[in-house]
CSV table of N, CA, C and O in Angstrom, one decimal:
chain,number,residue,atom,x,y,z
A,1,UNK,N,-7.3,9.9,43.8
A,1,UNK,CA,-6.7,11.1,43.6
A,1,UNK,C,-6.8,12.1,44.8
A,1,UNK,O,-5.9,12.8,45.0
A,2,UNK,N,-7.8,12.1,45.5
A,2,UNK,CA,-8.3,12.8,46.8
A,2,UNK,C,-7.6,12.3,47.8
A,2,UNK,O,-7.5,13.1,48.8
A,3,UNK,N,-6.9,11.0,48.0
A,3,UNK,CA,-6.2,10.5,48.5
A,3,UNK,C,-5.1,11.2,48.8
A,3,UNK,O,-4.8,11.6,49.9
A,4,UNK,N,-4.3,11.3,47.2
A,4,UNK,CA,-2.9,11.4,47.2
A,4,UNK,C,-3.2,13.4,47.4
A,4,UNK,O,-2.1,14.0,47.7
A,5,UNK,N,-4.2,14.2,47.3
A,5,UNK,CA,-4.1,15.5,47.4
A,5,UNK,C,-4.0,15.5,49.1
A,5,UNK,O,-3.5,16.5,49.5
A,6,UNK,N,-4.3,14.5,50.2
A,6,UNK,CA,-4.5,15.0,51.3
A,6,UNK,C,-3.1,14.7,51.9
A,6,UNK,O,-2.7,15.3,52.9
A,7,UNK,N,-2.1,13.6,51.3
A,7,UNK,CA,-1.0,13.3,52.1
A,7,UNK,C,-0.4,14.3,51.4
A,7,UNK,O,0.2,15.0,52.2
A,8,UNK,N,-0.5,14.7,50.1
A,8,UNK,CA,0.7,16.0,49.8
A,8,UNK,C,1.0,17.2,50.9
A,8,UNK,O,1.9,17.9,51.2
A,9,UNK,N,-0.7,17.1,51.5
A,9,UNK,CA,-0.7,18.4,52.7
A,9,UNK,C,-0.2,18.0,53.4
A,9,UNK,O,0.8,18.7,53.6
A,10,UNK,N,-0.4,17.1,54.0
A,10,UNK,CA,0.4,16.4,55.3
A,10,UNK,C,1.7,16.6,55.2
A,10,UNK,O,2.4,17.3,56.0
A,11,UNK,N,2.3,15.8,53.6
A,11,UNK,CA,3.4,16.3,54.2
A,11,UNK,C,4.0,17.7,53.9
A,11,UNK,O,5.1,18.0,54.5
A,12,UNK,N,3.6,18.5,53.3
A,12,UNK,CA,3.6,19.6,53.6
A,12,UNK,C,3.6,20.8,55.0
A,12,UNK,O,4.2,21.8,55.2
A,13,UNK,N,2.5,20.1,55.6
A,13,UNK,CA,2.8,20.7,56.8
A,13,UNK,C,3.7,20.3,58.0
A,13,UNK,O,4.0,21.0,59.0
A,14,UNK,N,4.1,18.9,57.7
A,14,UNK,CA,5.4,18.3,58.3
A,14,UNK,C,6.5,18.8,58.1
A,14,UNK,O,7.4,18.9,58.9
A,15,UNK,N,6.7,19.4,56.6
A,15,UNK,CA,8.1,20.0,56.3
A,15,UNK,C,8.1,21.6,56.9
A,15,UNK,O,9.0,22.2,57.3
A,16,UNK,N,7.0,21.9,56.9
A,16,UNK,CA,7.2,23.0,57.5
A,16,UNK,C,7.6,23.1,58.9
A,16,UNK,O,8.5,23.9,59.3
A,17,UNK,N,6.9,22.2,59.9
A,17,UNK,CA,7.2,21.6,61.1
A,17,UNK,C,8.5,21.4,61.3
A,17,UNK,O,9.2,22.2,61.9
A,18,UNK,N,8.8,20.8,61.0
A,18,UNK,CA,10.6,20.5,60.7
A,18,UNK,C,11.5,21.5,60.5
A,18,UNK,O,12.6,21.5,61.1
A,19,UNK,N,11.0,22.6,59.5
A,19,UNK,CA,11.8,23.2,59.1
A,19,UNK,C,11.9,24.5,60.2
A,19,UNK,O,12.5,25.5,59.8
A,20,UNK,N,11.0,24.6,61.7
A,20,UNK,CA,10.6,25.4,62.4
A,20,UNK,C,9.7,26.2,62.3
A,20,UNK,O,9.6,27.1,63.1
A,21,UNK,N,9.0,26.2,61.4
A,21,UNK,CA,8.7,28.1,60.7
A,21,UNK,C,6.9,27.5,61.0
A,21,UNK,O,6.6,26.4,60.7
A,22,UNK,N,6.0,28.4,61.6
A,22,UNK,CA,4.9,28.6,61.4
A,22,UNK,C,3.6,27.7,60.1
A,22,UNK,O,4.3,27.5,59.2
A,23,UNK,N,3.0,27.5,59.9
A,23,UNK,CA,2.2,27.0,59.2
A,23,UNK,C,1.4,28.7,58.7
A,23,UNK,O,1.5,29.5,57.8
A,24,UNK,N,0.8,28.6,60.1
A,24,UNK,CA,0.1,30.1,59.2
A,24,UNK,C,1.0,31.3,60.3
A,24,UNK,O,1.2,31.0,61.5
A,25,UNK,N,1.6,32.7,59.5
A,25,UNK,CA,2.3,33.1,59.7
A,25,UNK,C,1.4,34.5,61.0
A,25,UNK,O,0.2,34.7,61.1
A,26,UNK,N,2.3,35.0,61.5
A,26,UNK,CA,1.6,36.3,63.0
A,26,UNK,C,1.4,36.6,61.8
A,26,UNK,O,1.7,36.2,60.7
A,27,UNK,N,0.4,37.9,62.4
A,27,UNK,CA,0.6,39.4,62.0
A,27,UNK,C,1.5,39.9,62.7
A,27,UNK,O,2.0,39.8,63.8
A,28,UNK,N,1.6,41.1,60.9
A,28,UNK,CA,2.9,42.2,61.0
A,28,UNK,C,2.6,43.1,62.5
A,28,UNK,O,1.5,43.6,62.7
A,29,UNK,N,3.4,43.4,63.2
A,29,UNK,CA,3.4,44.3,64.4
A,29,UNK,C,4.3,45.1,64.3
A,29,UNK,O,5.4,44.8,64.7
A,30,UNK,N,3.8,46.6,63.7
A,30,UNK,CA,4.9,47.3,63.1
A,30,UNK,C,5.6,48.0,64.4
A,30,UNK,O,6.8,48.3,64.3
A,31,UNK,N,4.7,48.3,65.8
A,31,UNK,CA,4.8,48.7,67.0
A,31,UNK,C,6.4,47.4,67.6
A,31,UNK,O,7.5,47.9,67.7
A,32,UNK,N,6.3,46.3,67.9
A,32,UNK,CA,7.4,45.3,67.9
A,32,UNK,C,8.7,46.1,67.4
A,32,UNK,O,9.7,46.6,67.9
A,33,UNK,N,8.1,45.9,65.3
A,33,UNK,CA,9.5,46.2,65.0
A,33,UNK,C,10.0,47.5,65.6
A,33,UNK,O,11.0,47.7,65.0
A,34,UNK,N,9.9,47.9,65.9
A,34,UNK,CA,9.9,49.0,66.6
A,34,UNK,C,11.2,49.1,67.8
A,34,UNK,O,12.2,49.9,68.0
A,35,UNK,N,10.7,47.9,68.4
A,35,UNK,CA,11.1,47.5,69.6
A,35,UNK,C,10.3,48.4,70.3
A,35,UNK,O,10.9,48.8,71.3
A,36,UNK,N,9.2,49.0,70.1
A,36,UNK,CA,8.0,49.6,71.1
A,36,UNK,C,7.4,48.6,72.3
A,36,UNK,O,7.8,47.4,72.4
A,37,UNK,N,6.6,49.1,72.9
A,37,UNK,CA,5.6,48.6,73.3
A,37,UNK,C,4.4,49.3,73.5
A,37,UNK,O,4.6,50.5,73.3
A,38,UNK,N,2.9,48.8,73.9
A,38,UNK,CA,1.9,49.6,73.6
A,38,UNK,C,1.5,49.6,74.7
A,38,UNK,O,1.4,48.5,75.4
A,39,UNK,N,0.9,51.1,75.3
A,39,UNK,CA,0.3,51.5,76.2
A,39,UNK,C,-0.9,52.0,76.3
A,39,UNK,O,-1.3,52.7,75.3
A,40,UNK,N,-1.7,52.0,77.2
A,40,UNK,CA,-2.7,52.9,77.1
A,40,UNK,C,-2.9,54.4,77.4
A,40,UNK,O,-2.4,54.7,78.6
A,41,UNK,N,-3.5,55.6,76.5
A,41,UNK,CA,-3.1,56.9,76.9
A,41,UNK,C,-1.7,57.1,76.4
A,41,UNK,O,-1.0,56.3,75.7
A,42,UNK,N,-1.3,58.4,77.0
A,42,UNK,CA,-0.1,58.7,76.1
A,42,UNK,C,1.1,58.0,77.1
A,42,UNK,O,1.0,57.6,78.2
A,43,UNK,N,2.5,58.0,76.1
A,43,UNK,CA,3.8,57.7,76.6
A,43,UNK,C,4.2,59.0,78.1
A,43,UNK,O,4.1,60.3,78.3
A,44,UNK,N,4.9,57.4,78.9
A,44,UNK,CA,5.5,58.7,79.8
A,44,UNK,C,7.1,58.5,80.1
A,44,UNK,O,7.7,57.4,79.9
A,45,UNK,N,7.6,59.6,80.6
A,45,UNK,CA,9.0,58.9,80.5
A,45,UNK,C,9.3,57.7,81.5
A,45,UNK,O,8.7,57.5,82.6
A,46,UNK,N,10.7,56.8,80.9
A,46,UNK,CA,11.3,57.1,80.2
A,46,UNK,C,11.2,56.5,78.3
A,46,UNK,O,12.1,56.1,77.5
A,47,UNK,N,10.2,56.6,78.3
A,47,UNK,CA,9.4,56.7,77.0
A,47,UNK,C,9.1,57.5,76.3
A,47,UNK,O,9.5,58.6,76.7
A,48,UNK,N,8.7,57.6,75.1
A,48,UNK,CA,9.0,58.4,74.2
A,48,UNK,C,7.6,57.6,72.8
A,48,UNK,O,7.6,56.4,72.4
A,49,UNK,N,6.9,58.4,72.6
A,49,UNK,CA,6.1,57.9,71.3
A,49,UNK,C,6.5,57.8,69.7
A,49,UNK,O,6.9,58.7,69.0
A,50,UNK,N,6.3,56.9,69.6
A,50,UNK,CA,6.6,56.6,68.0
A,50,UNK,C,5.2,56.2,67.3
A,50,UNK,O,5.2,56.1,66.1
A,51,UNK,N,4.6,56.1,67.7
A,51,UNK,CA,3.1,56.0,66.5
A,51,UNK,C,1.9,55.3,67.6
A,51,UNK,O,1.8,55.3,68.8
A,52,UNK,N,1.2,54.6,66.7
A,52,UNK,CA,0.0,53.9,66.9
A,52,UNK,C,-0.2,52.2,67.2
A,52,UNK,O,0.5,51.5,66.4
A,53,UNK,N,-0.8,51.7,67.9
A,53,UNK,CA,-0.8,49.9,67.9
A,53,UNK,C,-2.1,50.2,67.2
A,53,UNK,O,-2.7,51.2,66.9
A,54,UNK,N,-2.2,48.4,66.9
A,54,UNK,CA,-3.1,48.2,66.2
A,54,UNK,C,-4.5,48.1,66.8
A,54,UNK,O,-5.5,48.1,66.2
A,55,UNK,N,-4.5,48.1,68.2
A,55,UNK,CA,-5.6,48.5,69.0
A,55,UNK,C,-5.5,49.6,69.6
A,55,UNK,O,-5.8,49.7,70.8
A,56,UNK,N,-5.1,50.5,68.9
A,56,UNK,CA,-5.5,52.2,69.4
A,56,UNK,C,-4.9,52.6,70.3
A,56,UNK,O,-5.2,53.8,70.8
A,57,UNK,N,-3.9,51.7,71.0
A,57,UNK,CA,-2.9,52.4,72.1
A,57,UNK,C,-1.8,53.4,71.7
A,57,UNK,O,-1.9,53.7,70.5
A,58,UNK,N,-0.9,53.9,72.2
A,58,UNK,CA,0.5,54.4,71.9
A,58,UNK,C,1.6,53.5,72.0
A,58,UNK,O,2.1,53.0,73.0
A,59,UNK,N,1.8,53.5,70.9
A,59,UNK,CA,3.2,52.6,70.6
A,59,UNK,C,4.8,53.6,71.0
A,59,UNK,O,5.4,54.4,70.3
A,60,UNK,N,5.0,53.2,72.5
A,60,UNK,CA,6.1,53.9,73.4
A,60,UNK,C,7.5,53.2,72.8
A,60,UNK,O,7.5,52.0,72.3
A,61,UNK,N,8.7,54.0,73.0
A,61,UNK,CA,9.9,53.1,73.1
A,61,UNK,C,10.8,53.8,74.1
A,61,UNK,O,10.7,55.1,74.3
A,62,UNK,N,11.6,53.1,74.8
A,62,UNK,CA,12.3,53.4,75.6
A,62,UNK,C,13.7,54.4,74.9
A,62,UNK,O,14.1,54.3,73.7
A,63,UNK,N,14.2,55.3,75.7
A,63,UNK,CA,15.3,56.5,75.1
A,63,UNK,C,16.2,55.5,75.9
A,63,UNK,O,16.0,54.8,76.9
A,64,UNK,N,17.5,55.6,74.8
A,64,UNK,CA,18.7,54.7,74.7
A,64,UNK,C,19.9,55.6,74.7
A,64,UNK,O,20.5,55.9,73.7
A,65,UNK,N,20.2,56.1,76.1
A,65,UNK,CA,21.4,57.2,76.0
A,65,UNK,C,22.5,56.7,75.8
A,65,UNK,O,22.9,55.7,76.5
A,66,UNK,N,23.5,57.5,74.6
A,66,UNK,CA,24.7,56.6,73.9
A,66,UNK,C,25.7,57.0,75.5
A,66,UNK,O,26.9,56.5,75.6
Protein backbone atom coordinates (compact mmCIF):
# COMPACT_ATOMS: atom_id res chain seq x y z
CA UNK A 1 0.00 0.00 0.00
CA UNK A 2 3.12 2.31 0.81
CA UNK A 3 4.13 1.35 -2.45
CA UNK A 4 1.30 2.41 -4.52
CA UNK A 5 1.00 5.98 -2.10
CA UNK A 6 4.60 6.89 -3.37
CA UNK A 7 4.06 6.39 -7.31
CA UNK A 8 0.67 8.34 -6.93
CA UNK A 9 3.21 11.27 -5.88
CA UNK A 10 5.39 10.68 -8.51
CA UNK A 11 3.01 10.77 -10.77
CA UNK A 12 1.67 13.65 -9.52
CA UNK A 13 4.53 15.58 -9.61
CA UNK A 14 5.12 14.57 -13.26
CA UNK A 15 1.71 15.88 -14.24
CA UNK A 16 2.42 18.86 -12.87
CA UNK A 17 5.86 19.02 -14.64
CA UNK A 18 4.21 18.52 -17.83
CA UNK A 19 1.59 20.70 -17.32
CA UNK A 20 4.45 23.57 -16.69
CA UNK A 21 3.23 25.04 -13.48
CA UNK A 22 5.47 24.88 -10.31
CA UNK A 23 5.23 22.08 -7.71
CA UNK A 24 5.45 24.43 -4.87
CA UNK A 25 4.08 27.81 -5.86
CA UNK A 26 6.47 31.74 -5.33
CA UNK A 27 5.32 33.94 -2.98
CA UNK A 28 2.75 36.64 -3.61
CA UNK A 29 4.83 39.88 -4.47
CA UNK A 30 2.34 42.40 -4.29
CA UNK A 31 5.34 45.14 -5.19
CA UNK A 32 5.73 42.97 -8.92
CA UNK A 33 2.00 43.12 -9.30
CA UNK A 34 2.53 46.38 -9.25
CA UNK A 35 4.86 46.35 -11.90
CA UNK A 36 7.12 48.12 -9.05
CA UNK A 37 10.37 47.62 -8.16
CA UNK A 38 12.04 47.79 -4.74
CA UNK A 39 14.57 50.17 -3.72
CA UNK A 40 16.43 51.14 -0.93
CA UNK A 41 15.45 54.57 0.96
CA UNK A 42 12.91 56.53 -0.70
CA UNK A 43 11.73 56.67 -4.64
CA UNK A 44 13.43 59.16 -6.89
CA UNK A 45 12.34 60.28 -10.08
CA UNK A 46 11.39 59.09 -12.57
CA UNK A 47 9.76 57.09 -9.90
CA UNK A 48 7.15 57.48 -7.91
CA UNK A 49 6.14 55.28 -4.52
CA UNK A 50 3.44 53.00 -4.26
CA UNK A 51 3.93 51.13 -0.86
CA UNK A 52 6.22 48.80 0.86
CA UNK A 53 8.42 45.37 -0.18
CA UNK A 54 8.49 42.69 1.78
CA UNK A 55 11.93 43.46 2.97
CA UNK A 56 11.31 47.04 4.05
CA UNK A 57 12.40 48.78 0.92
CA UNK A 58 10.17 51.18 -1.22
CA UNK A 59 8.23 49.66 -3.73
CA UNK A 60 8.83 52.53 -6.76
CA UNK A 61 7.06 52.49 -10.18
CA UNK A 62 7.99 54.20 -13.07
CA UNK A 63 5.33 57.45 -14.35
CA UNK A 64 3.89 56.42 -17.79
CA UNK A 65 3.13 59.72 -19.62
CA UNK A 66 -0.01 59.08 -21.91
Amino acid sequence: MRILYQLLVVLFMMLQGAAGKHFIPRPFDPCAAQNGRCFPGICRRPYYWVGTCVNGFSCCRRYVEV
